[in-house]
């Protein structure tokens, strides 16, 4: 890694070595990574990607780490953290463009300040814009798919390209980016609708209140642990199997919302993974439904 550190120094890119991934993921679990780089320009991101690809160094991109669980063994490679790529601008009266590391919540507030409607559903999703596009994040009947107009990204050959929303193959918690995992979203534009400030604010507050009422936000988690299986709700299936409140060491099926596995008390990643597998096994045995994780587990 010495050469890589020299490269980052020449690039004037901030980085940390031997970093606890628990500190960069909302589950607050997982081992260390060898290097975490914090590029603050698109060209630094492009240069880092080129370097790791040419030198065959394992890498992973993270935004806010709110849908990720790294194993206790950690990640023996480079984590590219997008947090420093953070800007928002209006490109025309109802289009907002922002960098991949911009917090989704900040984007929602920006839309509100400009009386633009369409992103109310996303208020409260604790991810970055890049992570939300990758995941086609959604809630309360809305999803990124409905509002994204285009994005700029680096393709698998290191070339910066533009893709239109309709070409992103977005469906429930999926996009073209999540199906290939070799592209990096740099920025995204959202087409919104001029509306009344007060009605947008009311909707945002209402949805935030629903989150606070229903979700165990007081504990570390990665949101819904499982995808919604067609025709069912993961939380209801888990609850019907008697697993609401069930613990494995420090990991627990939330007793507030069974769709959330929480880090109740210093759980390790293996405790959480164990509990995830246990829920999958029990639900399959009793209900015949195989739950698929929404949380991405990196081992
Ligand atoms: C309390 C809580 C509530 C939640 N509620 C919701 C909800 O209502 N709806 C919902 O959909 N999700 C929800 N989530 C899950 C999560 O917030 C979303 O999936 C979010 O979009 C992830 O964004 P992130 O920046 O944290 O991505 P990360 O967790 O950092 O990464 C997720 C994936 O995206 C990839 N990625 C991130 N940035 C980029 C980029 N720039 N280019 C390419 N790939 C990238 C990563 O490699 C990884 O594979 C919730 C999570 C929590 C903790």
Short mmCIF file of C-alpha atoms and ligand atoms in Angstrom, two decimals, residues 26 60-68 82 100 104 124-132 134-139 173 177 181 183-186 211 215 217 221-224 260 294 296, ligand 1:
data_model
loop_
_atom_site.label_atom_id
_atom_site.label_comp_id
_atom_site.label_asym_id
_atom_site.label_seq_id
_atom_site.Cartn_x
_atom_site.Cartn_y
_atom_site.Cartn_z
CA UNK A 26 -25.01 3.09 10.42
CA UNK A 60 -15.47 -0.46 -2.68
CA UNK A 61 -17.49 2.76 -2.88
CA UNK A 62 -19.41 4.02 0.12
CA UNK A 63 -21.70 6.96 0.66
CA UNK A 64 -23.26 7.22 4.10
CA UNK A 65 -22.90 3.49 4.79
CA UNK A 66 -26.59 3.25 5.67
CA UNK A 67 -27.28 0.09 3.70
CA UNK A 68 -24.06 -1.79 4.33
CA UNK A 82 -17.84 10.04 -1.45
CA UNK A 100 -23.03 11.91 -5.24
CA UNK A 104 -30.35 12.95 0.63
CA UNK A 124 -35.57 10.80 6.45
CA UNK A 125 -33.68 8.25 4.32
CA UNK A 126 -30.19 8.61 5.82
CA UNK A 127 -28.22 7.93 2.63
CA UNK A 128 -26.22 9.91 0.10
CA UNK A 129 -27.49 10.76 -3.36
CA UNK A 130 -25.10 8.21 -4.94
CA UNK A 131 -26.30 5.46 -2.61
CA UNK A 132 -29.93 6.39 -3.21
CA UNK A 134 -27.63 2.94 -6.80
CA UNK A 135 -30.35 1.44 -4.57
CA UNK A 136 -33.31 3.22 -6.20
CA UNK A 137 -34.20 4.18 -2.64
CA UNK A 138 -37.88 4.63 -1.92
CA UNK A 139 -40.48 5.06 0.77
CA UNK A 173 -34.28 -1.39 -4.77
CA UNK A 177 -25.58 0.38 -11.10
CA UNK A 181 -21.34 -2.93 -9.48
CA UNK A 183 -19.74 2.08 -12.19
CA UNK A 184 -19.42 5.10 -9.95
CA UNK A 185 -22.20 7.68 -9.86
CA UNK A 186 -20.68 11.17 -9.75
CA UNK A 211 -40.70 7.16 10.56
CA UNK A 215 -38.95 2.75 13.17
CA UNK A 217 -34.31 5.09 15.02
CA UNK A 221 -29.36 -0.36 11.96
CA UNK A 222 -29.33 -0.28 8.18
CA UNK A 223 -33.07 0.34 7.85
CA UNK A 224 -35.19 -2.51 6.51
CA UNK A 260 -35.42 -3.95 11.25
CA UNK A 294 -31.86 -5.37 1.26
CA UNK A 296 -25.60 -5.36 1.38
C1 LIG B 1 -32.85 4.24 9.80
C2 LIG B 1 -32.79 3.90 8.33
C3 LIG B 1 -33.89 4.10 7.53
C4 LIG B 1 -33.85 3.79 6.16
N1 LIG B 1 -34.96 4.00 5.41
C5 LIG B 1 -34.93 3.72 4.10
C6 LIG B 1 -36.08 3.93 3.29
O1 LIG B 1 -37.11 4.39 3.73
N2 LIG B 1 -35.98 3.61 1.97
C7 LIG B 1 -34.84 3.11 1.42
O2 LIG B 1 -34.83 2.85 0.21
N3 LIG B 1 -33.74 2.91 2.17
C8 LIG B 1 -33.75 3.20 3.48
N4 LIG B 1 -32.63 3.00 4.24
C9 LIG B 1 -31.43 2.37 3.63
C10 LIG B 1 -30.41 3.38 3.05
O3 LIG B 1 -30.48 4.63 3.73
C11 LIG B 1 -30.61 3.59 1.56
O4 LIG B 1 -30.45 2.38 0.84
C12 LIG B 1 -29.64 4.63 0.98
O5 LIG B 1 -30.01 4.94 -0.32
C13 LIG B 1 -28.18 4.16 0.98
O6 LIG B 1 -27.36 5.27 0.70
P1 LIG B 1 -25.87 5.34 1.27
O7 LIG B 1 -25.22 6.58 0.80
O8 LIG B 1 -25.88 5.14 2.73
O9 LIG B 1 -25.24 4.09 0.55
P2 LIG B 1 -24.17 3.06 1.15
O10 LIG B 1 -24.81 2.26 2.23
O11 LIG B 1 -22.92 3.77 1.49
O12 LIG B 1 -23.96 2.13 -0.12
C14 LIG B 1 -25.02 1.35 -0.61
C15 LIG B 1 -24.61 0.81 -1.98
O13 LIG B 1 -24.51 1.92 -2.89
C16 LIG B 1 -23.24 1.93 -3.52
N5 LIG B 1 -22.88 3.34 -3.74
C17 LIG B 1 -22.91 4.35 -2.84
N6 LIG B 1 -22.54 5.51 -3.44
C18 LIG B 1 -22.26 5.21 -4.72
C19 LIG B 1 -21.81 5.97 -5.85
N7 LIG B 1 -21.57 7.29 -5.77
N8 LIG B 1 -21.64 5.31 -7.04
C20 LIG B 1 -21.87 3.99 -7.14
N9 LIG B 1 -22.28 3.21 -6.11
C21 LIG B 1 -22.47 3.83 -4.92
C22 LIG B 1 -22.31 1.24 -2.54
O14 LIG B 1 -21.18 0.70 -3.19
C23 LIG B 1 -23.23 0.16 -1.96
O15 LIG B 1 -23.26 -0.96 -2.81
C24 LIG B 1 -32.66 3.29 5.60
C25 LIG B 1 -31.51 3.12 6.40
C26 LIG B 1 -31.57 3.42 7.76
C27 LIG B 1 -30.34 3.25 8.60
#
